[in-house]
mmCIF file of C-alpha atoms in Angstrom:
data_model
loop_
_atom_site.group_PDB
_atom_site.id
_atom_site.type_symbol
_atom_site.label_atom_id
_atom_site.label_comp_id
_atom_site.label_asym_id
_atom_site.label_seq_id
_atom_site.Cartn_x
_atom_site.Cartn_y
_atom_site.Cartn_z
ATOM 1 C CA UNK A 504 122.274 38.335 128.801
ATOM 2 C CA UNK A 505 118.983 39.366 130.410
ATOM 3 C CA UNK A 506 120.144 42.971 130.560
ATOM 4 C CA UNK A 507 121.103 42.818 126.892
ATOM 5 C CA UNK A 508 117.643 41.476 125.969
ATOM 6 C CA UNK A 509 115.945 44.219 127.975
ATOM 7 C CA UNK A 510 118.151 46.835 126.320
ATOM 8 C CA UNK A 511 117.382 45.387 122.888
ATOM 9 C CA UNK A 512 113.625 45.357 123.513
ATOM 10 C CA UNK A 513 113.720 48.911 124.831
ATOM 11 C CA UNK A 514 115.734 50.086 121.825
ATOM 12 C CA UNK A 515 113.336 48.376 119.411
ATOM 13 C CA UNK A 516 110.352 49.922 121.174
ATOM 14 C CA UNK A 517 111.880 53.369 120.932
ATOM 15 C CA UNK A 518 112.586 52.846 117.247
ATOM 16 C CA UNK A 519 108.977 51.838 116.607
ATOM 17 C CA UNK A 520 107.790 54.870 118.580
ATOM 18 C CA UNK A 521 110.012 57.171 116.570
ATOM 19 C CA UNK A 522 108.721 55.710 113.332
ATOM 20 C CA UNK A 523 105.070 55.986 114.399
ATOM 21 C CA UNK A 524 104.353 59.663 113.800
ATOM 22 C CA UNK A 525 106.760 59.800 110.887
ATOM 23 C CA UNK A 526 104.796 56.983 109.246
ATOM 24 C CA UNK A 527 101.634 59.080 109.535
ATOM 25 C CA UNK A 528 103.336 61.736 107.407
ATOM 26 C CA UNK A 529 104.353 59.430 104.571
ATOM 27 C CA UNK A 530 102.629 59.558 101.209
ATOM 28 C CA UNK A 531 103.514 57.989 97.874
ATOM 29 C CA UNK A 532 104.746 60.628 95.459
ATOM 30 C CA UNK A 533 102.739 60.278 92.242
ATOM 31 C CA UNK A 534 102.869 63.870 90.975
ATOM 32 C CA UNK A 535 106.432 65.142 90.423
ATOM 33 C CA UNK A 536 110.053 64.155 89.921
ATOM 34 C CA UNK A 537 113.456 65.735 90.330
ATOM 35 C CA UNK A 538 114.057 68.383 87.696
ATOM 36 C CA UNK A 539 110.523 69.758 87.545
ATOM 37 C CA UNK A 540 110.462 73.529 86.961
ATOM 38 C CA UNK A 541 107.315 75.663 86.934
ATOM 39 C CA UNK A 542 107.230 79.392 86.162
ATOM 40 C CA UNK A 543 104.526 81.994 86.809
ATOM 41 C CA UNK A 544 103.519 85.622 86.304
ATOM 42 C CA UNK A 545 102.407 87.472 89.435
ATOM 43 C CA UNK A 546 99.592 90.029 89.575
ATOM 44 C CA UNK A 547 98.400 92.305 92.359
ATOM 45 C CA UNK A 548 95.039 94.007 92.679
ATOM 46 C CA UNK A 549 95.821 97.721 92.825
ATOM 47 C CA UNK A 550 92.709 99.923 93.201
ATOM 48 C CA UNK A 551 90.481 97.346 91.483
ATOM 49 C CA UNK A 552 92.955 96.891 88.590
ATOM 50 C CA UNK A 553 95.073 93.755 88.203
ATOM 51 C CA UNK A 554 98.686 94.838 87.632
ATOM 52 C CA UNK A 555 101.598 92.550 86.770
ATOM 53 C CA UNK A 556 104.131 92.909 89.588
ATOM 54 C CA UNK A 557 106.669 90.164 88.910
ATOM 55 C CA UNK A 558 107.294 86.466 88.424
ATOM 56 C CA UNK A 559 107.690 83.269 90.414
ATOM 57 C CA UNK A 560 109.364 79.899 89.953
ATOM 58 C CA UNK A 561 108.879 76.559 91.704
ATOM 59 C CA UNK A 562 111.682 74.015 91.317
ATOM 60 C CA UNK A 563 112.212 70.515 92.694
ATOM 61 C CA UNK A 564 115.519 68.630 92.707
ATOM 62 C CA UNK A 565 116.924 65.533 94.395
ATOM 63 C CA UNK A 566 119.166 66.432 97.313
ATOM 64 C CA UNK A 567 120.183 65.410 100.844
ATOM 65 C CA UNK A 568 119.165 66.623 104.279
ATOM 66 C CA UNK A 569 121.314 65.594 107.243
ATOM 67 C CA UNK A 570 122.602 62.593 105.327
ATOM 68 C CA UNK A 571 119.309 61.232 104.004
ATOM 69 C CA UNK A 572 117.882 61.369 100.516
ATOM 70 C CA UNK A 573 115.385 64.189 100.138
ATOM 71 C CA UNK A 574 113.701 66.533 97.705
ATOM 72 C CA UNK A 575 114.727 70.187 97.830
ATOM 73 C CA UNK A 576 111.768 72.346 96.837
ATOM 74 C CA UNK A 577 112.204 76.078 96.251
ATOM 75 C CA UNK A 578 109.603 78.732 95.530
ATOM 76 C CA UNK A 579 110.920 82.171 94.634
ATOM 77 C CA UNK A 580 108.983 85.322 93.791
ATOM 78 C CA UNK A 581 110.527 88.426 92.271
ATOM 79 C CA UNK A 582 109.071 91.873 91.664
ATOM 80 C CA UNK A 583 109.674 93.716 88.408
ATOM 81 C CA UNK A 584 111.064 96.815 90.164
ATOM 82 C CA UNK A 585 108.912 99.360 88.352
ATOM 83 C CA UNK A 586 105.962 98.848 90.683
ATOM 84 C CA UNK A 587 107.841 98.570 93.986
ATOM 85 C CA UNK A 588 106.413 101.903 95.148
ATOM 86 C CA UNK A 589 102.955 100.337 94.992
ATOM 87 C CA UNK A 590 103.656 96.769 96.086
ATOM 88 C CA UNK A 591 106.771 94.765 96.966
ATOM 89 C CA UNK A 592 106.617 90.977 96.936
ATOM 90 C CA UNK A 593 109.883 89.073 97.171
ATOM 91 C CA UNK A 594 109.527 85.718 98.892
ATOM 92 C CA UNK A 595 111.866 82.752 99.026
ATOM 93 C CA UNK A 596 110.433 79.498 100.378
ATOM 94 C CA UNK A 597 112.626 76.445 100.875
ATOM 95 C CA UNK A 598 111.469 73.008 101.985
ATOM 96 C CA UNK A 599 113.288 69.705 102.374
ATOM 97 C CA UNK A 600 111.038 66.647 102.332
ATOM 98 C CA UNK A 601 111.969 62.977 102.409
ATOM 99 C CA UNK A 602 111.347 60.758 99.405
ATOM 100 C CA UNK A 603 108.286 59.534 101.345
ATOM 101 C CA UNK A 604 106.984 63.154 101.530
ATOM 102 C CA UNK A 605 107.816 63.597 105.239
ATOM 103 C CA UNK A 606 108.618 67.241 106.130
ATOM 104 C CA UNK A 607 112.178 67.808 107.359
ATOM 105 C CA UNK A 608 112.899 71.537 107.181
ATOM 106 C CA UNK A 609 111.180 74.756 106.080
ATOM 107 C CA UNK A 610 112.319 78.353 105.672
ATOM 108 C CA UNK A 611 110.514 81.409 104.389
ATOM 109 C CA UNK A 612 112.083 84.810 103.858
ATOM 110 C CA UNK A 613 109.382 87.274 102.849
ATOM 111 C CA UNK A 614 109.323 90.905 101.794
ATOM 112 C CA UNK A 615 105.669 91.804 101.360
ATOM 113 C CA UNK A 616 104.694 95.440 101.253
ATOM 114 C CA UNK A 617 106.827 97.224 103.859
ATOM 115 C CA UNK A 618 107.386 94.185 106.049
ATOM 116 C CA UNK A 619 110.143 91.566 106.093
ATOM 117 C CA UNK A 620 109.997 88.349 108.124
ATOM 118 C CA UNK A 621 111.951 85.109 108.334
ATOM 119 C CA UNK A 622 110.295 81.849 109.398
ATOM 120 C CA UNK A 623 112.049 78.538 110.067
ATOM 121 C CA UNK A 624 110.667 75.147 111.065
ATOM 122 C CA UNK A 625 112.913 72.197 111.975
ATOM 123 C CA UNK A 626 111.327 68.736 112.310
ATOM 124 C CA UNK A 627 112.363 65.776 114.464
ATOM 125 C CA UNK A 628 110.467 62.490 114.956
ATOM 126 C CA UNK A 629 112.097 60.997 118.059
ATOM 127 C CA UNK A 630 109.979 59.690 120.931
ATOM 128 C CA UNK A 631 107.016 58.800 118.735
ATOM 129 C CA UNK A 632 106.003 62.436 118.181
ATOM 130 C CA UNK A 633 106.449 65.211 115.665
ATOM 131 C CA UNK A 634 108.812 67.580 117.474
ATOM 132 C CA UNK A 635 109.219 71.053 116.042
ATOM 133 C CA UNK A 636 111.543 73.968 116.634
ATOM 134 C CA UNK A 637 110.130 77.155 115.119
ATOM 135 C CA UNK A 638 111.653 80.590 114.652
ATOM 136 C CA UNK A 639 110.359 83.950 113.440
ATOM 137 C CA UNK A 640 112.366 87.150 112.945
ATOM 138 C CA UNK A 641 110.454 90.359 112.246
ATOM 139 C CA UNK A 642 111.419 93.790 110.927
ATOM 140 C CA UNK A 643 112.936 94.714 114.288
ATOM 141 C CA UNK A 644 115.575 92.014 113.895
ATOM 142 C CA UNK A 645 114.427 90.287 117.044
ATOM 143 C CA UNK A 646 113.445 86.645 117.000
ATOM 144 C CA UNK A 647 113.210 83.591 119.212
ATOM 145 C CA UNK A 648 112.989 79.827 118.925
ATOM 146 C CA UNK A 649 109.918 78.052 120.282
ATOM 147 C CA UNK A 650 109.242 74.312 120.551
ATOM 148 C CA UNK A 651 106.184 72.098 120.275
ATOM 149 C CA UNK A 652 105.470 68.356 120.110
ATOM 150 C CA UNK A 653 102.372 66.717 118.683
ATOM 151 C CA UNK A 654 101.330 63.064 118.237
ATOM 152 C CA UNK A 655 99.981 63.806 114.755
ATOM 153 C CA UNK A 656 101.744 64.807 111.550
ATOM 154 C CA UNK A 657 102.500 68.530 111.185
ATOM 155 C CA UNK A 658 103.240 70.217 107.873
ATOM 156 C CA UNK A 659 104.369 73.634 106.716
ATOM 157 C CA UNK A 660 102.744 75.629 103.926
ATOM 158 C CA UNK A 661 105.143 74.522 101.179
ATOM 159 C CA UNK A 662 105.144 70.884 102.282
ATOM 160 C CA UNK A 663 101.329 70.890 102.294
ATOM 161 C CA UNK A 664 101.275 72.466 98.843
ATOM 162 C CA UNK A 665 103.667 69.818 97.500
ATOM 163 C CA UNK A 666 102.103 66.852 99.281
ATOM 164 C CA UNK A 667 98.549 67.729 98.205
ATOM 165 C CA UNK A 668 99.576 67.185 94.591
ATOM 166 C CA UNK A 669 99.797 63.443 95.293
ATOM 167 C CA UNK A 670 96.388 63.148 96.965
ATOM 168 C CA UNK A 671 94.094 60.573 95.355
ATOM 169 C CA UNK A 672 91.120 62.609 94.128
ATOM 170 C CA UNK A 673 89.216 59.711 92.541
ATOM 171 C CA UNK A 674 86.411 59.828 95.122
ATOM 172 C CA UNK A 675 86.270 63.571 95.658
ATOM 173 C CA UNK A 676 83.025 65.486 95.519
ATOM 174 C CA UNK A 677 82.592 69.254 96.063
ATOM 175 C CA UNK A 678 82.792 69.894 99.806
ATOM 176 C CA UNK A 679 85.437 67.211 100.486
ATOM 177 C CA UNK A 680 87.809 68.422 103.237
ATOM 178 C CA UNK A 681 91.221 67.434 104.554
ATOM 179 C CA UNK A 682 92.118 68.759 108.013
ATOM 180 C CA UNK A 683 95.759 69.722 108.565
ATOM 181 C CA UNK A 684 98.010 71.232 111.226
ATOM 182 C CA UNK A 685 100.309 73.843 109.672
ATOM 183 C CA UNK A 686 103.481 75.200 111.284
ATOM 184 C CA UNK A 687 105.213 78.501 110.665
ATOM 185 C CA UNK A 688 107.798 80.401 112.687
ATOM 186 C CA UNK A 689 105.191 81.555 115.188
ATOM 187 C CA UNK A 690 103.482 78.266 116.065
ATOM 188 C CA UNK A 691 101.048 75.642 114.765
ATOM 189 C CA UNK A 692 97.673 76.564 113.323
ATOM 190 C CA UNK A 693 94.739 74.319 112.373
ATOM 191 C CA UNK A 694 93.610 74.501 108.776
ATOM 192 C CA UNK A 695 91.927 72.521 106.057
ATOM 193 C CA UNK A 696 91.813 72.000 102.306
ATOM 194 C CA UNK A 697 88.419 71.988 100.599
ATOM 195 C CA UNK A 698 87.664 70.658 97.134
ATOM 196 C CA UNK A 699 85.316 72.940 95.199
ATOM 197 C CA UNK A 700 84.854 71.149 91.898
ATOM 198 C CA UNK A 701 86.342 71.434 88.422
ATOM 199 C CA UNK A 702 86.998 74.482 86.247
ATOM 200 C CA UNK A 703 88.781 75.282 83.013
ATOM 201 C CA UNK A 704 91.602 77.778 83.588
ATOM 202 C CA UNK A 705 93.815 79.573 81.076
ATOM 203 C CA UNK A 706 97.463 80.079 81.934
ATOM 204 C CA UNK A 707 99.687 82.933 80.789
ATOM 205 C CA UNK A 708 101.128 80.489 78.272
ATOM 206 C CA UNK A 709 97.820 80.772 76.331
ATOM 207 C CA UNK A 710 96.927 77.153 77.117
ATOM 208 C CA UNK A 711 93.639 76.164 78.732
ATOM 209 C CA UNK A 712 93.654 73.360 81.311
ATOM 210 C CA UNK A 713 90.950 71.267 82.956
ATOM 211 C CA UNK A 714 91.597 71.869 86.661
ATOM 212 C CA UNK A 715 90.611 70.819 90.155
ATOM 213 C CA UNK A 716 89.839 73.739 92.461
ATOM 214 C CA UNK A 717 91.161 73.540 96.037
ATOM 215 C CA UNK A 718 90.841 76.197 98.738
ATOM 216 C CA UNK A 719 93.087 76.428 101.787
ATOM 217 C CA UNK A 720 91.610 77.812 105.022
ATOM 218 C CA UNK A 721 93.522 78.593 108.209
ATOM 219 C CA UNK A 722 92.179 79.412 111.668
ATOM 220 C CA UNK A 723 92.895 82.984 112.738
ATOM 221 C CA UNK A 724 92.998 83.320 116.521
ATOM 222 C CA UNK A 725 92.526 87.090 116.435
ATOM 223 C CA UNK A 726 89.237 86.749 114.547
ATOM 224 C CA UNK A 727 88.275 83.377 116.038
ATOM 225 C CA UNK A 728 87.332 81.939 112.652
ATOM 226 C CA UNK A 729 88.780 80.299 109.561
ATOM 227 C CA UNK A 730 89.955 82.489 106.694
ATOM 228 C CA UNK A 731 90.485 81.437 103.091
ATOM 229 C CA UNK A 732 94.148 82.179 102.397
ATOM 230 C CA UNK A 733 94.646 80.633 98.966
ATOM 231 C CA UNK A 734 92.852 78.944 96.077
ATOM 232 C CA UNK A 735 94.743 76.450 93.917
ATOM 233 C CA UNK A 736 93.729 75.392 90.411
ATOM 234 C CA UNK A 737 95.694 72.218 89.601
ATOM 235 C CA UNK A 738 95.670 70.169 86.422
ATOM 236 C CA UNK A 739 93.178 67.311 86.406
ATOM 237 C CA UNK A 740 95.802 64.691 85.579
ATOM 238 C CA UNK A 741 98.504 62.743 87.411
ATOM 239 C CA UNK A 742 100.795 65.804 87.758
ATOM 240 C CA UNK A 743 98.348 68.108 89.547
ATOM 241 C CA UNK A 744 100.365 71.108 88.362
ATOM 242 C CA UNK A 745 99.239 74.438 89.828
ATOM 243 C CA UNK A 746 98.045 76.483 86.840
ATOM 244 C CA UNK A 747 96.662 79.406 88.826
ATOM 245 C CA UNK A 748 96.934 80.395 92.490
ATOM 246 C CA UNK A 749 94.865 83.113 94.163
ATOM 247 C CA UNK A 750 96.272 84.641 97.359
ATOM 248 C CA UNK A 751 94.257 86.534 99.962
ATOM 249 C CA UNK A 752 96.915 88.695 101.589
ATOM 250 C CA UNK A 753 96.609 90.940 104.645
ATOM 251 C CA UNK A 754 96.886 94.011 102.412
ATOM 252 C CA UNK A 755 95.187 92.904 99.192
ATOM 253 C CA UNK A 756 94.865 90.102 96.666
ATOM 254 C CA UNK A 757 97.400 88.506 94.347
ATOM 255 C CA UNK A 758 97.283 85.899 91.600
ATOM 256 C CA UNK A 759 99.844 83.666 89.915
ATOM 257 C CA UNK A 760 99.352 82.266 86.396
ATOM 258 C CA UNK A 761 101.584 79.566 84.935
ATOM 259 C CA UNK A 762 103.845 80.617 82.061
ATOM 260 C CA UNK A 763 105.799 77.421 81.560
ATOM 261 C CA UNK A 764 106.454 73.892 82.797
ATOM 262 C CA UNK A 765 109.236 71.433 82.141
ATOM 263 C CA UNK A 766 110.484 68.180 83.634
ATOM 264 C CA UNK A 767 106.995 66.963 84.527
ATOM 265 C CA UNK A 768 106.699 63.429 85.829
ATOM 266 C CA UNK A 769 103.823 62.414 83.541
ATOM 267 C CA UNK A 770 102.399 63.729 80.250
ATOM 268 C CA UNK A 771 100.188 66.779 80.774
ATOM 269 C CA UNK A 772 96.844 65.370 79.637
ATOM 270 C CA UNK A 773 94.663 68.059 81.213
ATOM 271 C CA UNK A 774 94.913 70.472 78.283
ATOM 272 C CA UNK A 775 91.393 71.526 77.308
ATOM 273 C CA UNK A 776 90.370 70.935 73.708
#
């Protein structure tokens, strides 16, 4: 009986430990629901001229991951073919997150310019830590799995993008920052989101929206400083729909403008009058 009690206490302790870090990652979803579909036009800065190079779509559906309820979030970009000799951008990002917004799995297959890479991140929360297995395959076809464990919550780029939509911005002032640890196939990098105020932004659907402006910075080891990688303009309402996204790429700049939205969780009240 004593052995059974000790076993039970040990098992309960391990369960609480496993739930600890995972609990840090949870966030109430207030921004989207299954069936949301957002579409965009993509532009690339070619010799100081913005040229339309393709389209993108972000979809969210209810699904399962290893037997548990989850959201399956997919972001796909597609070039228009005519401008491939100048710029190729074909990315497919896939993320599974729990209904409590906890990251479970991430994959990115990216053709950008002349380079193609595949990133994968697999999450596990046993032992009271966020345990990650990460993989990157480059143009050469070679790749390897690496592992890391952290006591804090780790996110990937798509999970961060999705989770940030449910942040409570009621007390935000320009300069507000949220520190994050972001994983890709090559490791974990420190970064942060910074709120930069409100702006009115026009989408490619000819609708103007009152937006919150958020910049994402990531620490670059080679330059020993933080670099602004993306700027998000999201609707100033409960949905926080990305209306425009600016990308600072290694070989230029790109922008995405919303062309359509359907299946939103709440009415879009951020339309400018």
